[in-house]
JSON list of C-alpha atoms in Angstrom, two decimals:
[
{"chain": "A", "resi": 1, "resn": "UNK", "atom": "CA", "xyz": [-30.66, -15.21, 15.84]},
{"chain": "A", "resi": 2, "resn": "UNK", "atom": "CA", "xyz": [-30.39, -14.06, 19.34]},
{"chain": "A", "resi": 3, "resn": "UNK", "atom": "CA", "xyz": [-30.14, -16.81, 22.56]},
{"chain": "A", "resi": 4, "resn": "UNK", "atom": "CA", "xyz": [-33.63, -16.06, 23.85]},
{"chain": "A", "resi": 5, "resn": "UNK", "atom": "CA", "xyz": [-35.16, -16.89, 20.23]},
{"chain": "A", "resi": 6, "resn": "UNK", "atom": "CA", "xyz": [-33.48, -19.88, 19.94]},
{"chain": "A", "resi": 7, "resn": "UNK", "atom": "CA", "xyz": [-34.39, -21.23, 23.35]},
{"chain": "A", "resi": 8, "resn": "UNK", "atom": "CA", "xyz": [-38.09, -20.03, 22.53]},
{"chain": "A", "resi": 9, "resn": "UNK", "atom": "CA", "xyz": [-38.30, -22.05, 19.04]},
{"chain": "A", "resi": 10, "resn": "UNK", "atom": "CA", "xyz": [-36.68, -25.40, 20.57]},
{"chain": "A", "resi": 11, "resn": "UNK", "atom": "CA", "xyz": [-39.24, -25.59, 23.70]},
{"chain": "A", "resi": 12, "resn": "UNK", "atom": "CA", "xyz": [-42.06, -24.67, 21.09]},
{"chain": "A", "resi": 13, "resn": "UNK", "atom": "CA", "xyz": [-43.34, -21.93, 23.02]},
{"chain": "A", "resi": 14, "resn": "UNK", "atom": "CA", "xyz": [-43.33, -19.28, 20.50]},
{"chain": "A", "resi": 15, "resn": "UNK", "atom": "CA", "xyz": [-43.71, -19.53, 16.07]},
{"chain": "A", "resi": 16, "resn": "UNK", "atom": "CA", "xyz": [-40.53, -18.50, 14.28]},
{"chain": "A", "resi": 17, "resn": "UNK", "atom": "CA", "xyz": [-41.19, -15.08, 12.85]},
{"chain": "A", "resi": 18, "resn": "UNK", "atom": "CA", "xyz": [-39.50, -13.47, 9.97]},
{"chain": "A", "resi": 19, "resn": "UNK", "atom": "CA", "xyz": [-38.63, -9.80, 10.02]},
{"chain": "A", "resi": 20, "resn": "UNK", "atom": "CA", "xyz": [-38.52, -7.29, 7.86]},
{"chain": "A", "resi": 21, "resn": "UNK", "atom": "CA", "xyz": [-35.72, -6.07, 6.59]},
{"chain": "A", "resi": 22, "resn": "UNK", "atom": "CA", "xyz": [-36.69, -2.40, 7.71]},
{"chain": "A", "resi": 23, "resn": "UNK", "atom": "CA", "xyz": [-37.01, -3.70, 11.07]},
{"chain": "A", "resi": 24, "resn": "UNK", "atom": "CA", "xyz": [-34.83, -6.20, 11.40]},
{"chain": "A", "resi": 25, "resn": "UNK", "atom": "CA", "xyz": [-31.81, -4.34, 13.51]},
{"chain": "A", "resi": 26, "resn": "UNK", "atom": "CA", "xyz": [-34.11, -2.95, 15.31]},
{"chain": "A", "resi": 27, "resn": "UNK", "atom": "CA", "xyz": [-36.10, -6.00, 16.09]},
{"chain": "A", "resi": 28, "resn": "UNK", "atom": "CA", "xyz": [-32.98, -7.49, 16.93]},
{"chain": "A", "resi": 29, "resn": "UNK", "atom": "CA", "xyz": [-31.48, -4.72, 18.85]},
{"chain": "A", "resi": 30, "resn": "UNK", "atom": "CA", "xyz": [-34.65, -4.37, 21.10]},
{"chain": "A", "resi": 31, "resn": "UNK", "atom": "CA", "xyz": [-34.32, -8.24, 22.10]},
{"chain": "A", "resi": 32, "resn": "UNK", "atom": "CA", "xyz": [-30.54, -7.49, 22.69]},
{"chain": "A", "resi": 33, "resn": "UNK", "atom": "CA", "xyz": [-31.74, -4.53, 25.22]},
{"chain": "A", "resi": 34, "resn": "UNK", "atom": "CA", "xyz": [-34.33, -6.99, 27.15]},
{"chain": "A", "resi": 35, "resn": "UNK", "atom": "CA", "xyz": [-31.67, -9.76, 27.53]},
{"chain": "A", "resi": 36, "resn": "UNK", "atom": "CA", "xyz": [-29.01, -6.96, 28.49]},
{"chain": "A", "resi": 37, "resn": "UNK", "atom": "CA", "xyz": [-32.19, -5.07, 30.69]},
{"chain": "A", "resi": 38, "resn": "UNK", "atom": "CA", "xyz": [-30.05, -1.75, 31.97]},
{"chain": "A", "resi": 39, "resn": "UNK", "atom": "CA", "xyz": [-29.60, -0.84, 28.48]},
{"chain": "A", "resi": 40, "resn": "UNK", "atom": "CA", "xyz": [-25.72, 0.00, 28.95]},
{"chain": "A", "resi": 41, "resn": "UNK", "atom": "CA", "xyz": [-25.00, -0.55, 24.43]},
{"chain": "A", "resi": 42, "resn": "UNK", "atom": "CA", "xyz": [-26.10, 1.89, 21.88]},
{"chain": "A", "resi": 43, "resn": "UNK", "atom": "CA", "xyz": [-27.75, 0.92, 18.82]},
{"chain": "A", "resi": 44, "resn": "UNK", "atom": "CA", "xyz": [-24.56, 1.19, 16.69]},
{"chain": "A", "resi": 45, "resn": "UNK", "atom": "CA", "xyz": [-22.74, -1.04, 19.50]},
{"chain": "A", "resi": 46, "resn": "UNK", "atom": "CA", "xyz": [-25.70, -3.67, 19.35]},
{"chain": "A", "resi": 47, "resn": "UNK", "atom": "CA", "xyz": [-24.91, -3.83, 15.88]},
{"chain": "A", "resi": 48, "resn": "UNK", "atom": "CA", "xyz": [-21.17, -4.58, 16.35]},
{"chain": "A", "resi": 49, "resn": "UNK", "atom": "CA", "xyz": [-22.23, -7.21, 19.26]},
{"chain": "A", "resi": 50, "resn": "UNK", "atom": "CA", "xyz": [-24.59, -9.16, 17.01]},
{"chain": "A", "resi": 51, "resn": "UNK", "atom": "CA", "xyz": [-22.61, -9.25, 14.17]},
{"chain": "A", "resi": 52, "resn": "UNK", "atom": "CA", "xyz": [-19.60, -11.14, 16.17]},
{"chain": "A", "resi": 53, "resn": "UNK", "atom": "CA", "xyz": [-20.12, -14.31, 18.00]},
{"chain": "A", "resi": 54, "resn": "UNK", "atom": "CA", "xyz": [-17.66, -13.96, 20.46]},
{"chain": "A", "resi": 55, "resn": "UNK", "atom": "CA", "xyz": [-18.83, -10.13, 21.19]},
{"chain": "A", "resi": 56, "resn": "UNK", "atom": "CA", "xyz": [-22.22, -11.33, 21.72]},
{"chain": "A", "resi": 57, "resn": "UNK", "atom": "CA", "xyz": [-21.23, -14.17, 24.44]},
{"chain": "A", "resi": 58, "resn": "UNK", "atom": "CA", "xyz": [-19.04, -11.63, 26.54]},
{"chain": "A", "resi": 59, "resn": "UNK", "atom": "CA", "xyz": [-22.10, -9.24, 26.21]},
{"chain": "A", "resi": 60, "resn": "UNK", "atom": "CA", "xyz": [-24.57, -11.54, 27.81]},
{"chain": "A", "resi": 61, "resn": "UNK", "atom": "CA", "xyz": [-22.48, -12.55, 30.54]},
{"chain": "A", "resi": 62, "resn": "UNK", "atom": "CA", "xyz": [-20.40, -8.98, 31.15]},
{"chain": "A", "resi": 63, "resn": "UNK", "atom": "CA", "xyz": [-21.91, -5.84, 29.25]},
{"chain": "A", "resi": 64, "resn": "UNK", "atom": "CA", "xyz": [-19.03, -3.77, 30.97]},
{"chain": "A", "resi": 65, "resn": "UNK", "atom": "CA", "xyz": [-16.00, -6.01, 30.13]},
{"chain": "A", "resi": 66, "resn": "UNK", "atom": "CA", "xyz": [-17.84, -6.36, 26.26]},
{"chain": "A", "resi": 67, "resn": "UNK", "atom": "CA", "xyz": [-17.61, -1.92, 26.05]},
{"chain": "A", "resi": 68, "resn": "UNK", "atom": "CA", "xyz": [-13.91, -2.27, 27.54]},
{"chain": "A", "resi": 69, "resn": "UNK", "atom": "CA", "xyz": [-12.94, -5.42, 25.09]},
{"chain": "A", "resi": 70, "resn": "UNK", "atom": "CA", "xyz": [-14.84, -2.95, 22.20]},
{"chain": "A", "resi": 71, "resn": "UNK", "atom": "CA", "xyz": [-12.98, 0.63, 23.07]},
{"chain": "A", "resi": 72, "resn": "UNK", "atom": "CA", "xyz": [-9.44, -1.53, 23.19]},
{"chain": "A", "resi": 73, "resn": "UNK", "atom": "CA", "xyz": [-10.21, -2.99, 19.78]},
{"chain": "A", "resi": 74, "resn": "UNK", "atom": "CA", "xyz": [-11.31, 0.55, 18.22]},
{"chain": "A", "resi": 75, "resn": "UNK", "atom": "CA", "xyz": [-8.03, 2.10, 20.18]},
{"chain": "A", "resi": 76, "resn": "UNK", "atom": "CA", "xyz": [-5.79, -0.39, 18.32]},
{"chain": "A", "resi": 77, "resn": "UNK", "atom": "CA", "xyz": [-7.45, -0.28, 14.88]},
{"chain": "A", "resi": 78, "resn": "UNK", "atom": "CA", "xyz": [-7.21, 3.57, 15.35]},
{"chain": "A", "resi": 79, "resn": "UNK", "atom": "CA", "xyz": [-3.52, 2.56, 15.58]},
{"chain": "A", "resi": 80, "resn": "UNK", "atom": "CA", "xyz": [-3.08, 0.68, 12.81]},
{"chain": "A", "resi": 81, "resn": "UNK", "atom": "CA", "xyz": [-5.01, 3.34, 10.45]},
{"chain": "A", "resi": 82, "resn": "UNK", "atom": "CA", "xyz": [-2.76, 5.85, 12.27]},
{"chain": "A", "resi": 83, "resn": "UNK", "atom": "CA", "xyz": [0.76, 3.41, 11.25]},
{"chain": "A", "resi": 84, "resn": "UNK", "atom": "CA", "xyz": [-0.92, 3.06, 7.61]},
{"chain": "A", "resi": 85, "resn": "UNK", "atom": "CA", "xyz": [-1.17, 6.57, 6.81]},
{"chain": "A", "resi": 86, "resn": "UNK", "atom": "CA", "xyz": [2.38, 7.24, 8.18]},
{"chain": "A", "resi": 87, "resn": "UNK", "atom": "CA", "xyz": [3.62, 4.21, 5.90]},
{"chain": "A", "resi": 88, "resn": "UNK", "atom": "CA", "xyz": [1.63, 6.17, 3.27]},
{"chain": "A", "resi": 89, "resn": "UNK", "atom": "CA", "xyz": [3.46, 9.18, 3.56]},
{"chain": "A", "resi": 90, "resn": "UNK", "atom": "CA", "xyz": [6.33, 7.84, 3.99]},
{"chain": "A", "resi": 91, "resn": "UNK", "atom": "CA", "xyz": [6.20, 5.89, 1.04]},
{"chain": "A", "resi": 92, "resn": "UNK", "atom": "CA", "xyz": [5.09, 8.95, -0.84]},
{"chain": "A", "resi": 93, "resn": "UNK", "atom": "CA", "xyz": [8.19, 10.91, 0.60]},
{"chain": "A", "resi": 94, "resn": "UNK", "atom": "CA", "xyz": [10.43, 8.02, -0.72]},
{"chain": "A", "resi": 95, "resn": "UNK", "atom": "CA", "xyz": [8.71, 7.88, -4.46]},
{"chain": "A", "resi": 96, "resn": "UNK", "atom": "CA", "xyz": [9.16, 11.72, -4.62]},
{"chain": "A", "resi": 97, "resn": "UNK", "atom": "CA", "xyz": [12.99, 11.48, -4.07]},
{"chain": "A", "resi": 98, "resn": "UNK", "atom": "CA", "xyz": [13.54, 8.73, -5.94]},
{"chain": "A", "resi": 99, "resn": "UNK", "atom": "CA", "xyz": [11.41, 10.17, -8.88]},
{"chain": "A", "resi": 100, "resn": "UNK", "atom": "CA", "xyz": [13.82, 13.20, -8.24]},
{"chain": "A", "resi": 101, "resn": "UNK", "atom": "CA", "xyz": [16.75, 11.02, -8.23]},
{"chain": "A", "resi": 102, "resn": "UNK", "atom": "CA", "xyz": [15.65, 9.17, -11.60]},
{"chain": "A", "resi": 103, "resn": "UNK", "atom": "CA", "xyz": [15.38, 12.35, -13.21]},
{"chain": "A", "resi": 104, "resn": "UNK", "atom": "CA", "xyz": [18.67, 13.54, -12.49]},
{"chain": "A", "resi": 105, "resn": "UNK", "atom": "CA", "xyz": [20.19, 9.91, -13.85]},
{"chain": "A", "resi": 106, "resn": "UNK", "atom": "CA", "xyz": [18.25, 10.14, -17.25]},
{"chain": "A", "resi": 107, "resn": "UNK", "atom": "CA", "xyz": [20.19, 14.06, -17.47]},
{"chain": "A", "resi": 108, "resn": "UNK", "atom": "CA", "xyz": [23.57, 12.89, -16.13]},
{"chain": "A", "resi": 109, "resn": "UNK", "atom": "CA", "xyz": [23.19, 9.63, -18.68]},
{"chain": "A", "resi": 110, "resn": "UNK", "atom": "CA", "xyz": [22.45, 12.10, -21.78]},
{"chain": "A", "resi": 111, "resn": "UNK", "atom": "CA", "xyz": [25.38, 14.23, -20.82]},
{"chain": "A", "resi": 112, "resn": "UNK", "atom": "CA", "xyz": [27.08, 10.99, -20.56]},
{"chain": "A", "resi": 113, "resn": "UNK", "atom": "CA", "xyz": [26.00, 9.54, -23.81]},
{"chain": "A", "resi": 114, "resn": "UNK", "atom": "CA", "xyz": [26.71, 12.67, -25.88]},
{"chain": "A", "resi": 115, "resn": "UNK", "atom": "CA", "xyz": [30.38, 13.24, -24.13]},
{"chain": "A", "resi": 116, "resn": "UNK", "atom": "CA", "xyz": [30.68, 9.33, -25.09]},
{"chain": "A", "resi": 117, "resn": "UNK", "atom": "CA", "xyz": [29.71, 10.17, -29.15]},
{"chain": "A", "resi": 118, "resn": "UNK", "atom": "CA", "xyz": [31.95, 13.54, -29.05]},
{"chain": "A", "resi": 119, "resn": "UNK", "atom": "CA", "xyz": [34.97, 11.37, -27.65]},
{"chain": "A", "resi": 120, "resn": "UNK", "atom": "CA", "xyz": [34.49, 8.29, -30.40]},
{"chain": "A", "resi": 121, "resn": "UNK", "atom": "CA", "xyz": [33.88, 11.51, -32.97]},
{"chain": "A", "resi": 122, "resn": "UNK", "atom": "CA", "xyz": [37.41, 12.75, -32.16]},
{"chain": "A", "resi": 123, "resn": "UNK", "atom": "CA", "xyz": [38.84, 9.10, -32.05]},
{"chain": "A", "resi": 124, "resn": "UNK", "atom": "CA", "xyz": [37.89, 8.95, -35.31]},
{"chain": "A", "resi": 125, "resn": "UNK", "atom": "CA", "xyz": [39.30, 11.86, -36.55]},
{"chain": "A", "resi": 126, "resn": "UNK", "atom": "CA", "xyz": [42.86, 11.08, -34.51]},
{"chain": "A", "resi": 127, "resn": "UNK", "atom": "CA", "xyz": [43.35, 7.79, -36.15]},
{"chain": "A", "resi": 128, "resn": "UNK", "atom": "CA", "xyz": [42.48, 9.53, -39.39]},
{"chain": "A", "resi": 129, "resn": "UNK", "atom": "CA", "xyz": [45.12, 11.79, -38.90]},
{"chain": "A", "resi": 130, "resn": "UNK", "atom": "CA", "xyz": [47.52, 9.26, -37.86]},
{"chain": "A", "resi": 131, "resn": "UNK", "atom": "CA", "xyz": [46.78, 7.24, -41.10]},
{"chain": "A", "resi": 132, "resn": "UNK", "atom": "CA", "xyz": [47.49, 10.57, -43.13]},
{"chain": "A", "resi": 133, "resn": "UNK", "atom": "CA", "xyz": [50.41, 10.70, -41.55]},
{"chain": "A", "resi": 134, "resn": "UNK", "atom": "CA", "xyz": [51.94, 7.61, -41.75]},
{"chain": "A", "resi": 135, "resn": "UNK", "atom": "CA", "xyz": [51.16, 7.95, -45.14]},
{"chain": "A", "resi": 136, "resn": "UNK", "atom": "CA", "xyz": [52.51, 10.71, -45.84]},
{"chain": "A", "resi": 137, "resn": "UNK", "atom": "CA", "xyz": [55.76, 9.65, -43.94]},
{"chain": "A", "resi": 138, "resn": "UNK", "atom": "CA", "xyz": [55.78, 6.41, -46.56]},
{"chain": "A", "resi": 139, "resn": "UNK", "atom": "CA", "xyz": [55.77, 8.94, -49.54]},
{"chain": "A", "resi": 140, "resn": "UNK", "atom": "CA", "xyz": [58.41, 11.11, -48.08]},
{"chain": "A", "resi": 141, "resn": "UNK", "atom": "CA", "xyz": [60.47, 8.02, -47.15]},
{"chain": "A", "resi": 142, "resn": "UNK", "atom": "CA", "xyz": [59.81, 6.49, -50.55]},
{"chain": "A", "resi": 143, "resn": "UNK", "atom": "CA", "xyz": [60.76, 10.36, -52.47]},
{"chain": "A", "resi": 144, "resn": "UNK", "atom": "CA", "xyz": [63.86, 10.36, -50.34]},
{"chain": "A", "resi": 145, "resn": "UNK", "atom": "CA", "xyz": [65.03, 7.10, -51.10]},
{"chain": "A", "resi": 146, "resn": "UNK", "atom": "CA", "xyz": [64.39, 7.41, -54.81]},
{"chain": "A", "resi": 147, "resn": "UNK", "atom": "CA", "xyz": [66.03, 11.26, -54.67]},
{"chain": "A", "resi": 148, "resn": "UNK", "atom": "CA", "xyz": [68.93, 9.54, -52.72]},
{"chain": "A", "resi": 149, "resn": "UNK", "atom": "CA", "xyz": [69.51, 6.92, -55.02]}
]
């Protein structure tokens, strides 16, 4: 609802009328032209104007400081997309190397883990060995002593 409208519907000088919805941005836009008069906004910054309060107030009273407040705001959410898609890439730079880096842990931990079985393997078999021969330094010990005796 535009300031005009509402001034017209409190004094009772004009019937509220509902618009269509084809028509309604237009409708709307056309009053936003009259108040404005020189026509200085577009249809697509109308739009903009109307749909924020603020907007709307600065364009009534200053239609050149409302296009300089709106190219400032586009500049800086240009920005920001522009800071997001850097942190996007970024991010997808980082998750590619670290992907790369994970890979090369789960190969260096299965060369790891096998090297680990092979060395508990061969444990194994040394303390086997070392049984067998204590053993077999008992029997000698025990043949000497009875040969000896």
């Amino acid at each position: 609802m535009n300031a005009r409208f509402l001034s017209l519907s409190l004094f009772g000088e004009e019937s509220p009328k509902m618009l269509s919805p084809t028509n309604s941005v237009d409708a709307n836009s056309n009053a936003f032209s009259l108040e404005f008069g020189n026509g200085e906004f577009t249809g697509a910054e109308l739009k903009k104007i109307m749909a924020n309060e603020k907007l709307a107030e600065i364009a009534l009273s200053d239609p050149k400081r409302a296009r300089s407040q709106t190219a400032r705001s586009k500049e800086r959410k240009m920005r920001y997309i522009a800071e997001l898609e850097q942190k996007v890439q970024t991010l997808q730079t980082e998750a590619t190397t670290l992907s790369a880096q994970l890979t090369l842990k789960h190969r260096d931990f299965g060369g790891l883990t096998s090297q680990n079985n092979e060395l508990k393997f061969r444990l194994q078999a040394m303390e086997q060995q070392a049984q067998l021969r204590d053993g077999m330094n008992f029997v000698f010990y025990i043949y000497y002593f009875i040969s000896s005796s």
